[in-house]
Short mmCIF file of C-alpha atoms in Angstrom, two decimals:
data_model
loop_
_atom_site.label_atom_id
_atom_site.label_comp_id
_atom_site.label_asym_id
_atom_site.label_seq_id
_atom_site.Cartn_x
_atom_site.Cartn_y
_atom_site.Cartn_z
CA MET A 1 -22.62 28.54 -1.27
CA GLU A 2 -23.38 25.45 0.72
CA PHE A 3 -20.58 23.93 -1.32
CA ASN A 4 -17.95 26.34 -0.04
CA THR A 5 -18.95 25.84 3.57
CA GLU A 6 -18.73 22.11 3.13
CA PHE A 7 -15.21 22.31 1.77
CA LYS A 8 -13.82 24.76 4.29
CA PRO A 9 -11.83 22.20 6.37
CA LEU A 10 -9.89 21.23 3.24
CA THR A 11 -7.52 24.14 3.33
CA VAL A 12 -5.90 22.40 6.32
CA GLN A 13 -2.28 21.56 5.51
CA PRO A 14 -1.05 17.92 5.52
CA GLN A 15 1.15 18.48 8.59
CA GLU A 16 -1.85 19.65 10.61
CA ILE A 17 -3.92 16.67 9.47
CA GLU A 18 -1.11 14.33 10.49
CA GLY A 19 -0.72 15.91 13.92
CA LYS A 20 -4.46 15.71 14.60
CA SER A 21 -4.51 12.08 13.38
CA MET A 22 -1.67 11.08 15.71
CA GLU A 23 -3.51 12.68 18.65
CA MET A 24 -6.65 10.70 17.80
CA ILE A 25 -4.62 7.48 17.68
CA ASP A 26 -3.07 8.27 21.09
CA GLU A 27 -6.55 8.84 22.50
CA GLU A 28 -8.15 5.73 20.99
CA ILE A 29 -5.44 3.10 21.34
CA GLY A 30 -6.30 2.10 24.91
CA GLU A 31 -4.00 -0.29 26.75
CA HIS A 32 -0.94 -1.66 25.03
CA SER A 33 2.48 -2.91 25.99
CA PHE A 34 4.71 -1.21 23.43
CA ILE A 35 7.67 0.61 24.93
CA GLU A 36 8.25 4.31 24.28
CA GLU A 37 10.62 3.93 21.31
CA GLN A 38 8.29 1.41 19.62
CA TRP A 39 5.14 3.50 19.92
CA PRO A 40 5.87 5.97 17.06
CA VAL A 41 6.32 2.98 14.75
CA VAL A 42 3.03 1.37 15.80
CA GLN A 43 1.30 4.74 15.69
CA ARG A 44 2.38 5.36 12.09
CA VAL A 45 1.25 1.89 11.02
CA ILE A 46 -2.17 2.63 12.52
CA HIS A 47 -2.14 6.05 10.83
CA SER A 48 -1.53 4.41 7.44
CA SER A 49 -4.25 1.77 7.84
CA ALA A 50 -6.78 3.18 10.33
CA ASP A 51 -6.55 -0.32 11.75
CA PHE A 52 -5.88 -0.57 15.48
CA GLU A 53 -6.01 -4.36 15.29
CA LEU A 54 -3.11 -4.35 12.83
CA GLY A 55 -1.11 -1.94 15.01
CA LYS A 56 -1.71 -3.95 18.15
CA SER A 57 -0.63 -7.15 16.37
CA MET A 58 2.89 -5.80 15.90
CA VAL A 59 5.86 -7.59 17.48
CA PHE A 60 9.32 -6.08 17.98
CA HIS A 61 12.67 -7.69 18.62
CA PRO A 62 13.98 -5.70 21.63
CA ASP A 63 16.80 -4.14 19.58
CA ALA A 64 14.71 -3.46 16.45
CA VAL A 65 14.09 0.28 16.66
CA GLN A 66 17.62 1.15 17.78
CA ALA A 67 19.11 -1.12 15.09
CA GLY A 68 16.97 0.57 12.45
CA ILE A 69 17.96 4.07 13.57
CA LYS A 70 21.63 3.09 13.59
CA ALA A 71 21.44 1.50 10.12
CA ILE A 72 19.85 4.62 8.65
CA LEU A 73 22.35 6.95 10.31
CA ASN A 74 25.12 4.71 8.93
CA GLY A 75 23.70 5.06 5.42
CA GLU A 76 22.93 1.35 5.07
CA GLN A 77 20.82 0.42 2.05
CA ILE A 78 17.13 -0.54 2.13
CA VAL A 79 15.94 -3.61 0.22
CA ALA A 80 12.21 -3.74 -0.63
CA ASP A 81 10.37 -6.79 -1.92
CA VAL A 82 8.11 -4.90 -4.34
CA GLN A 83 7.90 -1.55 -6.17
CA MET A 84 4.99 -0.37 -4.01
CA VAL A 85 7.18 -0.49 -0.91
CA GLN A 86 9.97 1.33 -2.72
CA ALA A 87 7.52 3.97 -3.97
CA GLY A 88 6.07 4.61 -0.52
CA ILE A 89 9.29 5.02 1.43
CA SER A 90 10.26 8.67 1.93
CA LYS A 91 13.67 9.06 0.28
CA PRO A 92 14.94 12.57 1.10
CA ARG A 93 15.48 11.66 4.78
CA LEU A 94 17.38 8.50 3.79
CA LYS A 95 19.51 10.13 1.12
CA LYS A 96 20.88 12.63 3.63
CA PHE A 97 22.70 9.67 5.19
CA GLY A 98 23.66 7.95 1.94
CA SER A 99 20.89 5.37 1.99
CA ASP A 100 18.52 4.50 -0.84
CA VAL A 101 15.77 1.95 -1.51
CA HIS A 102 16.43 -0.99 -3.84
CA VAL A 103 14.00 -3.47 -5.34
CA PHE A 104 15.36 -6.32 -7.43
CA ILE A 105 12.19 -8.23 -8.33
CA SER A 106 11.92 -6.87 -11.89
CA ASP A 107 15.63 -6.96 -12.72
CA PRO A 108 16.17 -8.93 -15.94
CA ASP A 109 18.75 -11.23 -14.28
CA VAL A 110 16.29 -11.98 -11.47
CA VAL A 111 13.48 -12.71 -13.93
CA ASP A 112 15.75 -15.03 -15.95
CA GLU A 113 17.12 -16.86 -12.93
CA ALA A 114 13.64 -17.41 -11.47
CA LYS A 115 12.49 -18.89 -14.78
CA SER A 116 15.47 -21.18 -15.15
CA LEU A 117 15.20 -22.42 -11.54
CA ASN A 118 11.38 -22.68 -11.76
CA THR A 119 10.99 -20.59 -8.64
CA THR A 120 9.59 -17.16 -7.81
CA ARG A 121 11.13 -13.81 -8.67
CA ALA A 122 10.54 -12.83 -5.02
CA ILE A 123 12.89 -15.59 -3.85
CA ILE A 124 15.62 -14.76 -6.35
CA SER A 125 15.35 -11.03 -5.55
CA MET A 126 16.22 -11.78 -1.92
CA ARG A 127 19.28 -13.76 -3.02
CA LYS A 128 20.38 -10.77 -5.10
CA GLY A 129 19.81 -8.48 -2.12
CA ALA A 130 21.97 -10.70 0.07
CA ARG A 131 24.77 -10.63 -2.54
CA GLU A 132 24.66 -6.91 -3.24
CA VAL A 133 23.82 -5.31 0.08
CA ASN A 134 25.99 -5.33 3.17
CA GLY A 135 23.81 -5.37 6.29
CA GLY A 136 20.85 -3.24 5.30
CA ILE A 137 17.19 -3.00 6.22
CA TYR A 138 14.89 -5.46 4.43
CA CYS A 139 11.29 -4.27 4.01
CA ILE A 140 8.95 -7.08 3.00
CA GLY A 141 5.26 -6.24 2.73
CA ASN A 142 3.99 -8.45 -0.01
CA ALA A 143 5.64 -11.79 -0.60
CA PRO A 144 5.78 -14.45 2.13
CA THR A 145 8.14 -16.40 -0.14
CA ALA A 146 10.57 -13.46 -0.09
CA LEU A 147 10.50 -13.34 3.69
CA LEU A 148 10.95 -17.11 4.04
CA GLU A 149 13.86 -17.04 1.61
CA LEU A 150 15.47 -14.19 3.53
CA ILE A 151 15.10 -16.19 6.76
CA ARG A 152 16.77 -19.14 5.02
CA LEU A 153 19.63 -16.91 3.84
CA VAL A 154 20.09 -15.56 7.38
CA LYS A 155 20.17 -19.07 8.86
CA ALA A 156 22.67 -20.12 6.18
CA GLY A 157 24.87 -17.13 7.03
CA GLU A 158 24.42 -15.67 3.55
CA ALA A 159 22.54 -12.54 4.66
CA LYS A 160 23.17 -10.42 7.76
CA PRO A 161 20.48 -7.73 7.75
CA SER A 162 20.69 -5.00 10.38
CA LEU A 163 16.89 -5.04 10.56
CA ILE A 164 14.09 -7.00 8.90
CA ILE A 165 10.69 -5.33 8.68
CA GLY A 166 8.62 -8.32 7.57
CA MET A 167 4.86 -7.88 7.44
CA PRO A 168 3.62 -9.70 4.32
CA VAL A 169 -0.16 -9.82 4.04
CA GLY A 170 -2.18 -12.79 2.94
CA PHE A 171 -4.06 -16.01 3.38
CA VAL A 172 -1.37 -18.50 2.36
CA SER A 173 2.05 -18.58 4.08
CA ALA A 174 1.97 -14.98 5.34
CA THR A 175 1.19 -15.81 8.98
CA GLU A 176 3.65 -18.70 8.96
CA SER A 177 6.45 -16.62 7.43
CA LYS A 178 6.06 -14.01 10.19
CA GLU A 179 6.11 -16.68 12.89
CA GLU A 180 9.43 -17.89 11.46
CA LEU A 181 10.78 -14.34 11.43
CA ALA A 182 9.89 -13.86 15.09
CA LYS A 183 12.07 -16.86 15.99
CA LEU A 184 15.22 -15.23 14.57
CA ASP A 185 17.84 -13.84 16.90
CA LEU A 186 18.31 -10.57 15.05
CA PRO A 187 16.44 -7.25 14.97
CA PHE A 188 13.01 -7.63 13.37
CA ILE A 189 9.65 -5.89 13.25
CA THR A 190 6.67 -8.05 12.32
CA ASN A 191 3.07 -8.74 13.27
CA ILE A 192 0.90 -11.69 14.18
CA GLY A 193 -1.71 -12.92 11.71
CA ARG A 194 -2.75 -12.42 8.11
CA LYS A 195 -2.80 -8.64 8.00
CA GLY A 196 0.11 -6.43 7.01
CA GLY A 197 1.15 -5.27 3.56
CA SER A 198 3.18 -2.71 1.70
CA THR A 199 1.56 0.28 3.41
CA ALA A 200 2.31 -1.09 6.89
CA VAL A 201 5.96 -1.82 6.08
CA VAL A 202 6.39 1.62 4.50
CA ALA A 203 4.85 3.27 7.57
CA ALA A 204 7.19 1.37 9.92
CA LEU A 205 10.32 2.27 7.94
CA ASN A 206 9.25 5.91 7.56
CA ALA A 207 8.61 6.13 11.32
CA ILE A 208 12.16 4.92 12.01
CA SER A 209 13.70 7.31 9.48
CA ILE A 210 11.83 10.22 11.12
CA ILE A 211 13.35 9.25 14.48
CA ALA A 212 16.82 8.84 12.89
CA ASP A 213 16.51 12.27 11.34
CA ARG A 214 15.59 13.77 14.70
CA VAL A 215 18.48 11.95 16.41
CA SER A 216 20.92 13.32 13.79
CA LYS A 217 19.80 16.84 14.57
CA GLY A 218 20.56 16.26 18.26
CA MET B 1 17.00 -31.27 7.63
CA GLU B 2 14.11 -30.04 9.70
CA PHE B 3 14.79 -26.79 7.88
CA ASN B 4 14.11 -28.22 4.45
CA THR B 5 10.87 -29.86 5.55
CA GLU B 6 9.72 -26.59 7.02
CA PHE B 7 10.30 -24.74 3.79
CA LYS B 8 8.75 -27.26 1.44
CA PRO B 9 5.46 -25.42 0.83
CA LEU B 10 7.40 -22.43 -0.48
CA THR B 11 8.02 -23.84 -3.91
CA VAL B 12 4.35 -23.14 -4.56
CA GLN B 13 4.01 -20.68 -7.44
CA PRO B 14 2.33 -17.28 -6.93
CA GLN B 15 -0.66 -18.22 -9.14
CA GLU B 16 -1.40 -21.24 -6.96
CA ILE B 17 -1.13 -19.16 -3.79
CA GLU B 18 -3.53 -16.62 -5.27
CA GLY B 19 -6.07 -19.26 -6.30
CA LYS B 20 -6.01 -20.85 -2.86
CA SER B 21 -6.35 -17.42 -1.21
CA MET B 22 -9.39 -16.53 -3.31
CA GLU B 23 -11.03 -19.83 -2.35
CA MET B 24 -10.44 -19.10 1.32
CA ILE B 25 -12.01 -15.65 0.94
CA ASP B 26 -15.05 -17.17 -0.79
CA GLU B 27 -15.42 -19.62 2.09
CA GLU B 28 -14.97 -17.09 4.88
CA ILE B 29 -16.86 -14.05 3.59
CA GLY B 30 -20.29 -15.14 4.84
CA GLU B 31 -23.34 -13.14 3.83
CA HIS B 32 -22.94 -10.05 1.67
CA SER B 33 -24.97 -8.11 -0.85
CA PHE B 34 -22.43 -7.51 -3.61
CA ILE B 35 -23.65 -8.47 -7.07
CA GLU B 36 -21.73 -10.91 -9.22
CA GLU B 37 -19.69 -8.39 -11.20
CA GLN B 38 -18.69 -6.52 -8.02
CA TRP B 39 -17.51 -9.57 -6.10
CA PRO B 40 -14.11 -10.03 -7.84
CA VAL B 41 -13.30 -6.42 -6.93
CA VAL B 42 -14.23 -6.87 -3.27
CA GLN B 43 -12.45 -10.23 -3.21
CA ARG B 44 -9.19 -8.71 -4.46
CA VAL B 45 -9.39 -5.89 -1.91
CA ILE B 46 -9.77 -8.50 0.84
CA HIS B 47 -6.91 -10.49 -0.70
CA SER B 48 -4.64 -7.45 -0.54
CA SER B 49 -5.50 -6.55 3.06
CA ALA B 50 -6.67 -9.79 4.71
CA ASP B 51 -9.38 -7.51 6.06
CA PHE B 52 -12.95 -8.69 5.59
CA GLU B 53 -14.26 -5.59 7.37
CA LEU B 54 -12.61 -3.38 4.77
CA GLY B 55 -14.01 -5.48 1.92
CA LYS B 56 -17.52 -5.48 3.35
CA SER B 57 -17.39 -1.70 3.79
CA MET B 58 -17.13 -1.19 0.03
CA VAL B 59 -19.83 0.71 -1.84
CA PHE B 60 -20.37 0.66 -5.62
CA HIS B 61 -22.24 2.98 -7.91
CA PRO B 62 -24.43 0.57 -9.95
CA ASP B 63 -22.51 1.34 -13.19
CA ALA B 64 -19.04 1.32 -11.62
CA VAL B 65 -17.62 -2.03 -12.71
CA GLN B 66 -18.99 -1.81 -16.26
CA ALA B 67 -17.75 1.78 -16.59
CA GLY B 68 -14.29 0.73 -15.44
CA ILE B 69 -14.12 -2.19 -17.87
CA LYS B 70 -15.25 0.05 -20.73
CA ALA B 71 -12.73 2.80 -19.86
CA ILE B 72 -9.86 0.28 -19.82
CA LEU B 73 -10.93 -1.33 -23.10
CA ASN B 74 -11.12 2.19 -24.59
CA GLY B 75 -7.56 2.88 -23.48
CA GLU B 76 -8.54 5.72 -21.17
CA GLN B 77 -5.80 6.96 -18.87
CA ILE B 78 -5.51 6.25 -15.13
CA VAL B 79 -4.76 9.10 -12.71
CA ALA B 80 -3.32 8.10 -9.31
CA ASP B 81 -3.00 10.42 -6.31
CA VAL B 82 0.36 9.06 -5.13
CA GLN B 83 3.35 7.09 -6.43
CA MET B 84 2.46 4.03 -4.33
CA VAL B 85 -0.79 3.62 -6.24
CA GLN B 86 1.01 4.05 -9.55
CA ALA B 87 3.64 1.49 -8.52
CA GLY B 88 1.09 -1.10 -7.49
CA ILE B 89 -1.14 -1.03 -10.54
CA SER B 90 -0.34 -3.79 -13.01
CA LYS B 91 0.63 -2.03 -16.24
CA PRO B 92 1.02 -4.72 -18.95
CA ARG B 93 -2.75 -5.40 -19.02
CA LEU B 94 -3.49 -1.67 -19.33
CA LYS B 95 -0.86 -0.95 -21.97
CA LYS B 96 -2.40 -3.52 -24.29
CA PHE B 97 -5.34 -1.14 -24.62
CA GLY B 98 -3.27 2.07 -24.73
CA SER B 99 -3.80 3.03 -21.12
CA ASP B 100 -1.12 4.05 -18.61
CA VAL B 101 -0.99 5.31 -15.01
CA HIS B 102 -0.18 8.95 -14.33
CA VAL B 103 0.65 10.66 -11.06
CA PHE B 104 1.15 14.41 -11.04
CA ILE B 105 1.82 15.12 -7.35
CA SER B 106 5.60 15.48 -7.73
CA ASP B 107 5.58 17.38 -11.04
CA PRO B 108 7.58 20.62 -10.65
CA ASP B 109 4.68 22.75 -11.95
CA VAL B 110 2.34 21.15 -9.41
CA VAL B 111 4.81 21.71 -6.57
CA ASP B 112 5.27 25.36 -7.58
CA GLU B 113 1.56 26.06 -8.01
CA ALA B 114 0.72 24.48 -4.62
CA LYS B 115 3.33 26.69 -2.96
CA SER B 116 2.17 29.87 -4.63
CA LEU B 117 -1.50 29.18 -3.82
CA ASN B 118 -0.65 27.97 -0.27
CA THR B 119 -2.55 24.75 -0.83
CA THR B 120 -1.65 21.06 -1.08
CA ARG B 121 0.13 19.34 -3.95
CA ALA B 122 -2.64 16.71 -3.83
CA ILE B 123 -5.24 19.34 -4.71
CA ILE B 124 -3.21 20.85 -7.54
CA SER B 125 -2.41 17.40 -8.93
CA MET B 126 -6.13 16.72 -9.37
CA ARG B 127 -6.54 20.01 -11.26
CA LYS B 128 -3.71 18.97 -13.56
CA GLY B 129 -5.36 15.58 -14.05
CA ALA B 130 -8.64 17.26 -14.99
CA ARG B 131 -6.83 19.45 -17.54
CA GLU B 132 -4.69 16.72 -19.09
CA VAL B 133 -6.88 13.63 -19.03
CA ASN B 134 -10.08 13.14 -20.96
CA GLY B 135 -12.46 10.92 -18.99
CA GLY B 136 -10.15 8.52 -17.25
CA ILE B 137 -10.16 6.45 -14.08
CA TYR B 138 -9.07 8.32 -10.94
CA CYS B 139 -7.51 6.13 -8.23
CA ILE B 140 -7.24 7.92 -4.90
CA GLY B 141 -5.94 5.90 -1.96
CA ASN B 142 -4.09 8.38 0.15
CA ALA B 143 -5.21 11.99 0.14
CA PRO B 144 -8.75 12.98 1.20
CA THR B 145 -7.95 16.47 -0.08
CA ALA B 146 -7.32 15.05 -3.55
CA LEU B 147 -10.67 13.25 -3.53
CA LEU B 148 -12.54 16.31 -2.27
CA GLU B 149 -10.90 18.48 -4.93
CA LEU B 150 -11.82 15.96 -7.62
CA ILE B 151 -15.43 16.01 -6.39
CA ARG B 152 -15.37 19.82 -6.58
CA LEU B 153 -14.00 19.68 -10.15
CA VAL B 154 -16.73 17.20 -11.14
CA LYS B 155 -19.46 19.43 -9.66
CA ALA B 156 -17.96 22.44 -11.44
CA GLY B 157 -17.99 20.55 -14.74
CA GLU B 158 -14.19 20.70 -14.99
CA ALA B 159 -13.58 16.94 -14.68
CA LYS B 160 -15.64 14.13 -16.17
CA PRO B 161 -14.06 10.87 -14.93
CA SER B 162 -15.38 7.61 -16.33
CA LEU B 163 -14.80 6.07 -12.89
CA ILE B 164 -13.52 7.28 -9.52
CA ILE B 165 -12.00 4.68 -7.20
CA GLY B 166 -11.77 6.75 -4.05
CA MET B 167 -10.73 4.98 -0.86
CA PRO B 168 -8.42 7.34 1.04
CA VAL B 169 -7.46 6.07 4.49
CA GLY B 170 -7.26 8.15 7.61
CA PHE B 171 -8.54 9.82 10.72
CA VAL B 172 -9.15 13.32 9.40
CA SER B 173 -11.41 14.01 6.38
CA ALA B 174 -11.10 10.50 4.85
CA THR B 175 -14.53 9.26 5.95
CA GLU B 176 -16.15 12.56 5.00
CA SER B 177 -14.50 12.66 1.56
CA LYS B 178 -15.88 9.18 0.78
CA GLU B 179 -19.36 10.17 1.92
CA GLU B 180 -19.22 13.08 -0.53
CA LEU B 181 -18.03 10.76 -3.31
CA ALA B 182 -20.96 8.41 -2.71
CA LYS B 183 -23.38 11.28 -3.34
CA LEU B 184 -22.10 11.84 -6.90
CA ASP B 185 -24.15 10.73 -9.85
CA LEU B 186 -21.27 9.10 -11.72
CA PRO B 187 -19.54 5.72 -11.50
CA PHE B 188 -17.57 5.38 -8.26
CA ILE B 189 -16.13 2.71 -6.01
CA THR B 190 -15.55 3.68 -2.40
CA ASN B 191 -15.96 2.41 1.15
CA ILE B 192 -17.50 3.52 4.39
CA GLY B 193 -15.28 4.58 7.27
CA ARG B 194 -11.64 5.35 7.98
CA LYS B 195 -10.04 2.33 6.35
CA GLY B 196 -8.84 2.13 2.76
CA GLY B 197 -5.49 3.13 1.32
CA SER B 198 -3.22 2.68 -1.65
CA THR B 199 -3.27 -1.11 -1.51
CA ALA B 200 -7.07 -1.25 -1.57
CA VAL B 201 -7.35 1.12 -4.52
CA VAL B 202 -4.67 -0.78 -6.42
CA ALA B 203 -6.46 -4.07 -5.77
CA ALA B 204 -9.78 -2.66 -7.02
CA LEU B 205 -8.25 -1.29 -10.22
CA ASN B 206 -6.29 -4.47 -10.88
CA ALA B 207 -9.45 -6.55 -10.40
CA ILE B 208 -11.23 -4.49 -13.03
CA SER B 209 -8.34 -4.69 -15.47
CA ILE B 210 -8.28 -8.49 -15.08
CA ILE B 211 -11.98 -8.59 -16.00
CA ALA B 212 -11.42 -6.19 -18.93
CA ASP B 213 -8.59 -8.38 -20.19
CA ARG B 214 -10.85 -11.45 -20.01
CA VAL B 215 -13.66 -9.60 -21.81
CA SER B 216 -11.26 -8.57 -24.61
CA LYS B 217 -10.33 -12.21 -25.15
CA GLY B 218 -14.03 -13.06 -25.47
#
């Protein structure tokens, strides 16, 4: 009997849990300098990590959120660095607009090319993205080398992403790769420091697609 | 030219980056009370999150790591709560022993049953796991309701996991679900507090499969 009492709150539906969570984040965040359109993105990153420090470390290019909304409404494609990011992104909202999520890192041609050039699959997957995708939103949560290669492609004029969400996590190169991203003169969402990861990038993209969906419904 | 200099460190291969990262974690962790066989699991969770607080919040049942190694060597199946966890788990090492990763949350029968019972797909997916998988390692990174349902199934004698890696993240029910897990008298890996998530659970499972693979090679 004690058991049933204990488990009573569990019949709560996911939507209710999410609403309550977002309220708690609003209450606990304290002072911050994110503007209104950025806040839902930060809020969802905190929701996915329970990490206010990670949320507060986020940095936005001033056009980032609007550029992301526009790209989704235009049905631009999403390029993810790893399968985990692809798996986490909510697809039904994207597919309504003709967008889908692509990850090239395990493609046989990418694997072969990385081997023959003695470089990483992450790097070659970004080159494939730049060749195959026009504009697009790049979501990089794992591989600093992918993000640094994408930055190189942008500087070389070989990639023109509509938005880069670059938040690789890690101890080697991650922080540096995000500092390089924040120097670019194009829409980006990133964060300062070692933290980040697939979950954070997924949360940021999903937050933008929720806003795009709402915009489309007027 | 400055550009090339800047990008020089990027030719480093992923294995080297990982080795260097693990060394940095060893250096920075400070005092902790994890035993030797638990440390590679904690270390990989920190590696995947750059979050020492998350790593230090981990709690192990005394048999957890050995039970996980044994289950993998025996080719027991892995049940994940969400696709992100499935996507992140390294499969080649598991498949050598006959193990694979299953996620039931989007199965049509699970979706239908959740609707007809007015409950969550996460809950019904755990019931399906309990029916279909003998023993097994349950990896729950997202849904507290999934973990609480699994705990209920264990108490009711309807599920007998060899190991539960339960680290759901969140503001509502996540902390409580992990406290309930830590009361079970079976092998578990969890953590205290709100943090956790798919990446953490994936890192813990991958750490154990790396050890199992090493053990199998003698």
